[in-house]
mmCIF file of C-alpha atoms in Angstrom:
data_model
loop_
_atom_site.group_PDB
_atom_site.id
_atom_site.type_symbol
_atom_site.label_atom_id
_atom_site.label_comp_id
_atom_site.label_asym_id
_atom_site.label_seq_id
_atom_site.Cartn_x
_atom_site.Cartn_y
_atom_site.Cartn_z
ATOM 1 C CA MET A 1 2.916 -9.014 -46.745
ATOM 2 C CA SER A 2 5.214 -6.647 -48.590
ATOM 3 C CA ALA A 3 8.215 -5.731 -46.495
ATOM 4 C CA HIS A 4 7.441 -1.822 -47.344
ATOM 5 C CA ARG A 5 3.993 -2.883 -45.875
ATOM 6 C CA ARG A 6 5.271 -5.106 -43.084
ATOM 7 C CA ALA A 7 7.505 -1.893 -41.538
ATOM 8 C CA ALA A 8 4.422 0.254 -42.025
ATOM 9 C CA VAL A 9 2.425 -2.415 -39.641
ATOM 10 C CA VAL A 10 5.966 -2.450 -37.602
ATOM 11 C CA ALA A 11 5.773 1.239 -36.588
ATOM 12 C CA LEU A 12 1.879 1.402 -35.858
ATOM 13 C CA THR A 13 1.907 -1.301 -33.765
ATOM 14 C CA ALA A 14 4.986 0.185 -31.927
ATOM 15 C CA LEU A 15 3.038 3.695 -31.233
ATOM 16 C CA ALA A 16 1.062 1.334 -28.464
ATOM 17 C CA PRO A 17 3.856 0.457 -25.878
ATOM 18 C CA VAL A 18 5.817 3.820 -26.957
ATOM 19 C CA SER A 19 1.758 5.072 -25.622
ATOM 20 C CA TRP A 20 2.296 2.929 -22.546
ATOM 21 C CA GLY A 21 5.687 4.577 -21.791
ATOM 22 C CA THR A 22 3.882 8.273 -21.091
ATOM 23 C CA THR A 23 1.773 6.412 -18.073
ATOM 24 C CA TYR A 24 4.350 7.326 -15.579
ATOM 25 C CA VAL A 25 4.451 10.896 -16.092
ATOM 26 C CA VAL A 26 0.876 11.298 -16.648
ATOM 27 C CA THR A 27 0.150 9.474 -13.109
ATOM 28 C CA THR A 28 2.708 11.220 -11.313
ATOM 29 C CA GLU A 29 1.948 14.854 -12.499
ATOM 30 C CA PHE A 30 -1.417 14.595 -12.603
ATOM 31 C CA LEU A 31 -3.208 12.521 -11.047
ATOM 32 C CA PRO A 32 -4.744 11.470 -7.469
ATOM 33 C CA PRO A 33 -2.033 9.362 -5.810
ATOM 34 C CA GLU A 34 -2.518 5.632 -4.408
ATOM 35 C CA ARG A 35 -5.786 4.893 -6.479
ATOM 36 C CA PRO A 36 -3.964 2.263 -9.412
ATOM 37 C CA LEU A 37 -7.186 0.454 -9.533
ATOM 38 C CA PHE A 38 -9.297 3.265 -10.394
ATOM 39 C CA THR A 39 -6.783 4.330 -12.462
ATOM 40 C CA ALA A 40 -7.063 1.315 -14.463
ATOM 41 C CA LEU A 41 -10.940 1.080 -14.486
ATOM 42 C CA VAL A 42 -11.126 4.608 -16.064
ATOM 43 C CA ARG A 43 -8.442 3.439 -18.986
ATOM 44 C CA ALA A 44 -10.225 0.360 -19.642
ATOM 45 C CA LEU A 45 -14.222 0.437 -18.855
ATOM 46 C CA PRO A 46 -14.937 3.858 -20.961
ATOM 47 C CA ALA A 47 -12.714 3.473 -23.698
ATOM 48 C CA GLY A 48 -14.639 -0.053 -24.149
ATOM 49 C CA LEU A 49 -17.673 1.490 -23.763
ATOM 50 C CA LEU A 50 -16.610 4.113 -26.698
ATOM 51 C CA LEU A 51 -15.383 1.414 -28.803
ATOM 52 C CA LEU A 52 -18.266 -0.632 -28.672
ATOM 53 C CA ALA A 53 -20.303 2.118 -29.341
ATOM 54 C CA ALA A 54 -18.512 3.585 -32.325
ATOM 55 C CA SER A 55 -18.303 -0.020 -33.912
ATOM 56 C CA ARG A 56 -22.005 -1.539 -32.752
ATOM 57 C CA VAL A 57 -20.710 -4.758 -33.293
ATOM 58 C CA LEU A 58 -21.185 -7.718 -30.204
ATOM 59 C CA PRO A 59 -20.155 -10.877 -29.669
ATOM 60 C CA ARG A 60 -21.011 -13.562 -31.326
ATOM 61 C CA GLY A 61 -21.703 -17.276 -30.122
ATOM 62 C CA ALA A 62 -18.169 -18.724 -29.111
ATOM 63 C CA TRP A 63 -16.693 -15.151 -29.154
ATOM 64 C CA TRP A 64 -18.410 -14.293 -26.010
ATOM 65 C CA TRP A 65 -16.431 -16.577 -23.779
ATOM 66 C CA LYS A 66 -13.361 -15.949 -26.058
ATOM 67 C CA ALA A 67 -14.029 -12.439 -25.555
ATOM 68 C CA ALA A 68 -13.978 -12.797 -22.306
ATOM 69 C CA VAL A 69 -11.121 -14.767 -21.424
ATOM 70 C CA LEU A 70 -8.902 -12.047 -23.857
ATOM 71 C CA GLY A 71 -10.165 -9.375 -21.716
ATOM 72 C CA ALA A 72 -9.632 -10.683 -18.507
ATOM 73 C CA LEU A 73 -6.235 -11.832 -19.510
ATOM 74 C CA ASN A 74 -5.017 -9.040 -21.481
ATOM 75 C CA ILE A 75 -6.535 -6.003 -19.802
ATOM 76 C CA GLY A 76 -8.987 -7.594 -16.344
ATOM 77 C CA ALA A 77 -5.959 -9.771 -14.605
ATOM 78 C CA PHE A 78 -3.113 -8.018 -16.402
ATOM 79 C CA PHE A 79 -3.860 -4.451 -14.992
ATOM 80 C CA PRO A 80 -4.126 -5.023 -11.413
ATOM 81 C CA LEU A 81 -1.142 -7.770 -11.347
ATOM 82 C CA LEU A 82 0.880 -5.114 -12.804
ATOM 83 C CA PHE A 83 0.168 -2.604 -9.840
ATOM 84 C CA LEU A 84 0.720 -4.659 -6.886
ATOM 85 C CA SER A 85 3.723 -5.592 -8.306
ATOM 86 C CA ALA A 86 5.006 -1.637 -8.933
ATOM 87 C CA TYR A 87 3.708 -1.251 -5.223
ATOM 88 C CA ARG A 88 5.703 -4.322 -3.689
ATOM 89 C CA LEU A 89 9.002 -4.777 -6.009
ATOM 90 C CA PRO A 90 12.051 -1.793 -5.830
ATOM 91 C CA GLY A 91 12.995 0.401 -8.201
ATOM 92 C CA GLY A 92 12.309 -1.067 -12.090
ATOM 93 C CA LEU A 93 12.428 -4.583 -11.132
ATOM 94 C CA ALA A 94 8.374 -5.308 -12.559
ATOM 95 C CA ALA A 95 9.804 -4.177 -15.700
ATOM 96 C CA VAL A 96 12.789 -6.733 -15.615
ATOM 97 C CA VAL A 97 10.249 -9.731 -15.031
ATOM 98 C CA GLY A 98 8.280 -7.931 -17.752
ATOM 99 C CA SER A 99 11.334 -7.753 -20.199
ATOM 100 C CA THR A 100 10.797 -11.462 -20.299
ATOM 101 C CA GLY A 101 7.633 -11.532 -22.132
ATOM 102 C CA PRO A 102 9.362 -11.696 -25.391
ATOM 103 C CA LEU A 103 10.753 -15.828 -24.030
ATOM 104 C CA LEU A 104 7.211 -16.305 -22.711
ATOM 105 C CA VAL A 105 5.710 -15.483 -25.827
ATOM 106 C CA LEU A 106 7.777 -17.910 -27.401
ATOM 107 C CA GLY A 107 7.420 -20.763 -25.587
ATOM 108 C CA LEU A 108 3.695 -20.165 -25.027
ATOM 109 C CA SER A 109 3.809 -19.942 -29.246
ATOM 110 C CA THR A 110 5.151 -23.375 -29.055
ATOM 111 C CA LEU A 111 2.588 -24.690 -27.230
ATOM 112 C CA LEU A 112 -0.144 -23.326 -28.603
ATOM 113 C CA LEU A 113 0.643 -22.504 -32.125
ATOM 114 C CA GLY A 114 2.936 -25.190 -32.729
ATOM 115 C CA ARG A 115 5.403 -23.050 -33.704
ATOM 116 C CA ARG A 116 9.183 -23.843 -32.458
ATOM 117 C CA PRO A 117 11.387 -21.064 -31.673
ATOM 118 C CA ALA A 118 14.244 -19.919 -33.615
ATOM 119 C CA LEU A 119 17.401 -19.302 -31.747
ATOM 120 C CA ARG A 120 17.392 -15.584 -33.286
ATOM 121 C CA ASP A 121 14.208 -14.838 -31.434
ATOM 122 C CA VAL A 122 15.235 -16.079 -28.527
ATOM 123 C CA LEU A 123 18.636 -14.530 -28.437
ATOM 124 C CA ALA A 124 16.806 -11.257 -29.321
ATOM 125 C CA GLY A 125 14.256 -11.437 -26.657
ATOM 126 C CA ALA A 126 17.218 -12.474 -24.019
ATOM 127 C CA VAL A 127 19.154 -9.552 -25.506
ATOM 128 C CA ALA A 128 15.993 -7.215 -24.658
ATOM 129 C CA ALA A 129 15.683 -8.367 -21.305
ATOM 130 C CA LEU A 130 19.330 -7.272 -20.255
ATOM 131 C CA GLY A 131 19.348 -4.185 -22.309
ATOM 132 C CA VAL A 132 15.986 -3.162 -20.084
ATOM 133 C CA SER A 133 17.968 -4.602 -16.943
ATOM 134 C CA MET A 134 20.495 -1.921 -17.436
ATOM 135 C CA VAL A 135 18.123 0.790 -18.060
ATOM 136 C CA VAL A 136 15.570 0.121 -14.572
ATOM 137 C CA LEU A 137 17.319 -1.906 -12.424
ATOM 138 C CA LYS A 138 18.785 -0.510 -9.210
ATOM 139 C CA ALA A 139 20.578 -2.242 -6.370
ATOM 140 C CA ALA A 140 17.994 -3.459 -3.252
ATOM 141 C CA GLY A 141 17.649 -5.629 -0.356
ATOM 142 C CA ALA A 142 15.364 -8.728 0.057
ATOM 143 C CA LEU A 143 12.952 -9.412 -2.698
ATOM 144 C CA ASP A 144 9.130 -9.552 -1.971
ATOM 145 C CA THR A 145 7.921 -12.730 -2.754
ATOM 146 C CA LEU A 146 4.181 -11.726 -3.468
ATOM 147 C CA GLY A 147 5.230 -8.912 -5.664
ATOM 148 C CA VAL A 148 7.770 -11.170 -7.923
ATOM 149 C CA ALA A 149 4.852 -13.460 -8.602
ATOM 150 C CA ALA A 150 2.415 -11.100 -9.280
ATOM 151 C CA ALA A 151 5.217 -9.604 -12.018
ATOM 152 C CA PHE A 152 5.720 -12.908 -13.203
ATOM 153 C CA ALA A 153 1.628 -13.382 -13.005
ATOM 154 C CA SER A 154 0.789 -10.124 -15.201
ATOM 155 C CA THR A 155 3.515 -10.925 -17.942
ATOM 156 C CA ALA A 156 2.166 -14.202 -18.235
ATOM 157 C CA SER A 157 -1.277 -12.997 -18.241
ATOM 158 C CA MET A 158 -0.455 -10.596 -21.453
ATOM 159 C CA SER A 159 1.744 -13.426 -22.898
ATOM 160 C CA ALA A 160 -0.947 -15.395 -22.888
ATOM 161 C CA GLY A 161 -3.527 -12.942 -24.175
ATOM 162 C CA THR A 162 -0.987 -11.884 -27.168
ATOM 163 C CA VAL A 163 -1.027 -15.504 -28.439
ATOM 164 C CA LEU A 164 -4.350 -16.397 -28.015
ATOM 165 C CA THR A 165 -5.325 -13.051 -29.751
ATOM 166 C CA GLN A 166 -3.697 -14.502 -32.797
ATOM 167 C CA LYS A 167 -4.525 -18.061 -32.366
ATOM 168 C CA TRP A 168 -8.149 -16.867 -32.611
ATOM 169 C CA GLY A 169 -8.061 -14.089 -35.160
ATOM 170 C CA ARG A 170 -10.815 -11.730 -35.571
ATOM 171 C CA PRO A 171 -14.776 -13.353 -36.262
ATOM 172 C CA GLU A 172 -15.716 -12.803 -39.939
ATOM 173 C CA GLY A 173 -16.771 -9.162 -40.558
ATOM 174 C CA VAL A 174 -15.272 -7.754 -37.314
ATOM 175 C CA GLY A 175 -12.257 -5.530 -37.384
ATOM 176 C CA PRO A 176 -9.832 -4.187 -34.833
ATOM 177 C CA LEU A 177 -12.220 -1.355 -33.387
ATOM 178 C CA ALA A 178 -14.855 -4.064 -31.975
ATOM 179 C CA LEU A 179 -12.417 -6.508 -31.063
ATOM 180 C CA THR A 180 -10.662 -3.576 -28.837
ATOM 181 C CA GLY A 181 -14.064 -2.741 -27.431
ATOM 182 C CA TRP A 182 -14.707 -6.245 -26.340
ATOM 183 C CA GLN A 183 -11.829 -6.602 -24.502
ATOM 184 C CA LEU A 184 -11.563 -3.601 -23.002
ATOM 185 C CA THR A 185 -15.269 -3.360 -21.905
ATOM 186 C CA ALA A 186 -14.518 -7.285 -20.561
ATOM 187 C CA GLY A 187 -11.901 -6.274 -18.317
ATOM 188 C CA GLY A 188 -13.019 -3.211 -17.290
ATOM 189 C CA LEU A 189 -15.956 -5.046 -15.615
ATOM 190 C CA LEU A 190 -13.716 -7.217 -14.229
ATOM 191 C CA ILE A 191 -12.085 -4.367 -12.339
ATOM 192 C CA ALA A 192 -14.746 -2.198 -11.227
ATOM 193 C CA PRO A 193 -16.077 -4.577 -8.101
ATOM 194 C CA LEU A 194 -12.050 -4.851 -7.023
ATOM 195 C CA ALA A 195 -11.371 -1.142 -7.052
ATOM 196 C CA PHE A 196 -14.819 -0.359 -5.782
ATOM 197 C CA LEU A 197 -14.375 -2.757 -3.117
ATOM 198 C CA VAL A 198 -10.644 -2.002 -2.251
ATOM 199 C CA GLU A 199 -10.110 1.669 -2.756
ATOM 200 C CA GLY A 200 -13.846 2.655 -2.082
ATOM 201 C CA ALA A 201 -15.919 5.816 -3.892
ATOM 202 C CA PRO A 202 -13.853 7.746 -6.732
ATOM 203 C CA PRO A 203 -11.904 10.767 -5.759
ATOM 204 C CA ALA A 204 -12.489 14.462 -6.160
ATOM 205 C CA LEU A 205 -10.693 15.335 -9.662
ATOM 206 C CA ASP A 206 -9.600 18.764 -10.864
ATOM 207 C CA ALA A 207 -9.127 19.669 -14.212
ATOM 208 C CA GLY A 208 -5.475 18.507 -14.428
ATOM 209 C CA ALA A 209 -6.469 15.004 -13.245
ATOM 210 C CA ALA A 210 -9.369 15.120 -15.658
ATOM 211 C CA GLY A 211 -7.448 16.070 -18.349
ATOM 212 C CA GLY A 212 -5.154 13.235 -17.347
ATOM 213 C CA TYR A 213 -7.470 10.406 -17.170
ATOM 214 C CA ALA A 214 -9.223 11.712 -20.458
ATOM 215 C CA TYR A 215 -5.858 11.004 -22.221
ATOM 216 C CA LEU A 216 -4.951 7.660 -20.693
ATOM 217 C CA ALA A 217 -8.647 6.496 -21.716
ATOM 218 C CA LEU A 218 -8.715 8.066 -25.199
ATOM 219 C CA VAL A 219 -5.554 7.698 -26.504
ATOM 220 C CA ASN A 220 -3.443 5.716 -23.835
ATOM 221 C CA THR A 221 -5.808 2.637 -23.856
ATOM 222 C CA ALA A 222 -8.635 2.876 -27.025
ATOM 223 C CA VAL A 223 -6.082 3.702 -29.425
ATOM 224 C CA ALA A 224 -3.014 2.348 -28.371
ATOM 225 C CA TYR A 225 -4.642 -0.845 -27.621
ATOM 226 C CA CYS A 226 -6.656 -0.812 -30.791
ATOM 227 C CA LEU A 227 -3.377 -0.447 -32.797
ATOM 228 C CA TRP A 228 -1.725 -3.020 -30.790
ATOM 229 C CA PHE A 229 -4.254 -6.014 -31.324
ATOM 230 C CA ARG A 230 -4.468 -4.725 -35.041
ATOM 231 C CA GLY A 231 -0.543 -5.645 -34.796
ATOM 232 C CA ILE A 232 -1.040 -8.947 -33.529
ATOM 233 C CA GLY A 233 -3.334 -9.771 -36.577
ATOM 234 C CA ARG A 234 -0.432 -8.701 -38.935
ATOM 235 C CA LEU A 235 2.963 -9.726 -37.266
ATOM 236 C CA THR A 236 3.729 -12.893 -35.261
ATOM 237 C CA ALA A 237 3.236 -12.857 -31.629
ATOM 238 C CA THR A 238 7.237 -12.786 -31.294
ATOM 239 C CA GLN A 239 7.566 -9.755 -33.621
ATOM 240 C CA ALA A 240 4.550 -7.882 -31.137
ATOM 241 C CA THR A 241 5.676 -8.844 -27.744
ATOM 242 C CA LEU A 242 9.484 -7.608 -28.746
ATOM 243 C CA LEU A 243 8.125 -4.493 -29.221
ATOM 244 C CA GLY A 244 7.207 -4.142 -25.209
ATOM 245 C CA PRO A 245 10.734 -3.107 -24.355
ATOM 246 C CA LEU A 246 9.797 0.267 -25.875
ATOM 247 C CA SER A 247 7.311 1.007 -23.002
ATOM 248 C CA PRO A 248 10.075 1.433 -20.691
ATOM 249 C CA LEU A 249 12.608 2.528 -22.760
ATOM 250 C CA THR A 250 9.896 5.714 -23.478
ATOM 251 C CA ALA A 251 9.656 6.306 -19.611
ATOM 252 C CA ALA A 252 13.205 6.498 -18.813
ATOM 253 C CA VAL A 253 13.831 9.114 -22.161
ATOM 254 C CA LEU A 254 11.063 11.014 -20.814
ATOM 255 C CA GLY A 255 11.927 10.736 -16.961
ATOM 256 C CA TRP A 256 15.125 12.201 -18.403
ATOM 257 C CA ALA A 257 13.517 15.032 -20.483
ATOM 258 C CA ALA A 258 10.408 15.812 -18.051
ATOM 259 C CA LEU A 259 11.483 14.793 -14.872
ATOM 260 C CA GLY A 260 15.224 16.055 -14.643
ATOM 261 C CA GLU A 261 16.534 12.837 -14.270
ATOM 262 C CA SER A 262 19.914 11.728 -15.155
ATOM 263 C CA LEU A 263 20.910 8.915 -17.664
ATOM 264 C CA THR A 264 24.421 7.077 -16.738
ATOM 265 C CA ALA A 265 26.161 5.345 -19.335
ATOM 266 C CA LEU A 266 24.844 1.975 -18.424
ATOM 267 C CA GLN A 267 21.760 3.135 -18.975
ATOM 268 C CA LEU A 268 22.251 4.389 -22.503
ATOM 269 C CA ALA A 269 24.335 0.969 -22.955
ATOM 270 C CA GLY A 270 20.762 -0.776 -22.052
ATOM 271 C CA MET A 271 18.973 1.267 -24.363
ATOM 272 C CA ALA A 272 20.912 0.494 -27.277
ATOM 273 C CA LEU A 273 21.138 -3.100 -26.669
ATOM 274 C CA ALA A 274 16.988 -3.345 -26.193
ATOM 275 C CA PHE A 275 16.163 -0.930 -28.892
ATOM 276 C CA GLY A 276 18.754 -2.898 -31.305
ATOM 277 C CA ALA A 277 17.044 -6.273 -30.121
ATOM 278 C CA THR A 278 13.487 -4.715 -30.968
ATOM 279 C CA VAL A 279 14.864 -3.804 -34.165
ATOM 280 C CA ALA A 280 16.509 -7.272 -35.002
ATOM 281 C CA GLY A 281 13.179 -9.306 -33.913
ATOM 282 C CA GLN A 282 11.366 -7.404 -36.345
ATOM 283 C CA LEU A 283 14.046 -8.425 -39.187
ATOM 284 C CA THR A 284 14.258 -11.845 -38.197
ATOM 285 C CA SER A 285 10.821 -13.053 -37.038
ATOM 286 C CA VAL A 286 8.842 -14.563 -39.966
ATOM 287 C CA PRO A 287 5.740 -12.772 -40.637
ATOM 288 C CA ALA A 288 2.328 -13.997 -39.639
ATOM 289 C CA ARG A 289 0.106 -15.598 -42.428
ATOM 290 C CA ARG A 290 -2.949 -13.650 -42.862
ATOM 291 C CA ARG A 291 -5.746 -15.503 -41.371
ATOM 292 C CA ASP A 292 -8.219 -15.462 -44.471
ATOM 293 C CA ARG A 293 -10.701 -17.605 -42.724
ATOM 294 C CA ALA A 294 -10.546 -16.317 -39.496
ATOM 295 C CA ARG A 295 -10.990 -12.586 -40.843
ATOM 296 C CA GLY A 296 -13.506 -11.742 -43.287
ATOM 297 C CA PRO A 297 -13.081 -9.603 -46.570
ATOM 298 C CA ASP A 298 -14.359 -6.415 -44.826
ATOM 299 C CA ALA A 299 -12.254 -6.926 -41.758
ATOM 300 C CA ASP A 300 -10.123 -4.452 -42.105
ATOM 301 C CA ALA A 301 -12.962 -2.167 -42.775
ATOM 302 C CA MET A 302 -12.932 -0.130 -39.354
ATOM 303 C CA PRO A 303 -9.374 1.336 -38.999
ATOM 304 C CA CYS A 304 -8.402 2.267 -35.388
ATOM 305 C CA PRO A 305 -9.748 5.982 -34.514
ATOM 306 C CA ARG A 306 -6.862 8.126 -35.311
ATOM 307 C CA SER A 307 -7.669 11.859 -34.691
ATOM 308 C CA GLY A 308 -5.259 12.890 -31.355
ATOM 309 C CA MET A 309 -3.076 9.716 -32.042
ATOM 310 C CA LEU A 310 0.102 11.775 -31.250
ATOM 311 C CA GLU A 311 1.629 8.395 -29.404
ATOM 312 C CA ALA A 312 -0.152 5.233 -30.028
ATOM 313 C CA PRO A 313 2.929 -2.222 -24.076
ATOM 314 C CA PRO A 314 5.179 -5.523 -20.666
ATOM 315 C CA GLN A 315 3.864 -5.972 -22.099
ATOM 316 C CA GLY A 316 1.287 -3.623 -22.015
ATOM 317 C CA GLY A 317 -0.756 -2.169 -17.943
ATOM 318 C CA THR A 318 -0.811 1.454 -16.098
ATOM 319 C CA ARG A 319 2.064 2.603 -14.341
ATOM 320 C CA VAL A 320 1.757 3.546 -10.655
ATOM 321 C CA ALA A 321 3.206 6.465 -9.034
ATOM 322 C CA PRO A 322 5.504 4.988 -6.865
ATOM 323 C CA ALA A 323 7.360 2.311 -9.240
ATOM 324 C CA ASP A 324 10.235 3.422 -11.149
ATOM 325 C CA PRO A 325 9.847 5.557 -13.907
ATOM 326 C CA ARG A 326 11.676 3.184 -15.868
ATOM 327 C CA GLY A 327 9.435 0.451 -15.737
ATOM 328 C CA ASP A 328 6.650 -1.174 -17.600
ATOM 329 C CA ALA A 329 3.946 1.406 -18.248
ATOM 330 C CA ARG A 330 1.595 -0.132 -20.098
#
């Protein structure tokens, strides 16, 4: 892949965590409170069914269970665990735990892909985590053990899904549109019974809430995850996950611009560190090799939907209202 083309792929993939960073503002300003699982369900299942209808491709053979595994890791388990950690942990601590995703991906890539991590990638991941910590972390009392465990589990789930997505590639003749639809549908079906069991019947929606849910389902999920999974197929897992810090950074900027929050000198320094590590991760990581045998000659013939893609990751899940706006907002 040429440098120019790789830069274009990185830019498009980066739109996914940037979009996830808008979730907090949409959730707090437009959506009903205390309904994180219903929000996760509305984000995942309608978007998945829409992409399935658009692609008109269903899994075959082993891809039925592979799609179910990826859907569970990237969506079905990740969303609820992220919500649980956001409710139980103070400030942006969930985002700090989530920022360790690049380091987890490096370890999992060694185990599952046989790729030894380069020192520069480890350093980029560590600096990114430090930068995010400077932006979102606040003083807090005793930590909630269950919250910390949920935050780590959500990060591990998304990291494993990222590595497996690259390991398995895409079946012949299947594009990112269909692959994303499979995962969102599988994840949404896993969340559905939990949402109705825990939260009961859906809430009444006004025009603002309906618009907010439409944005989350179409732009924030269908388009963003399509771009994310498309990028994973073209970049290394480390490159992709090092784009994750753009999510809490976007949330922090929107909190300042739209919600009137202040940014301290320490936070600005942290933003510079995290962004610099993200850029360095794209410049130093070795590009992923094309998976010609895993992806057919027309694998790119079904592009991601482009309409409405104004902004297209923690690491990607829905950001919930009680948590800090600078946290992970996938």
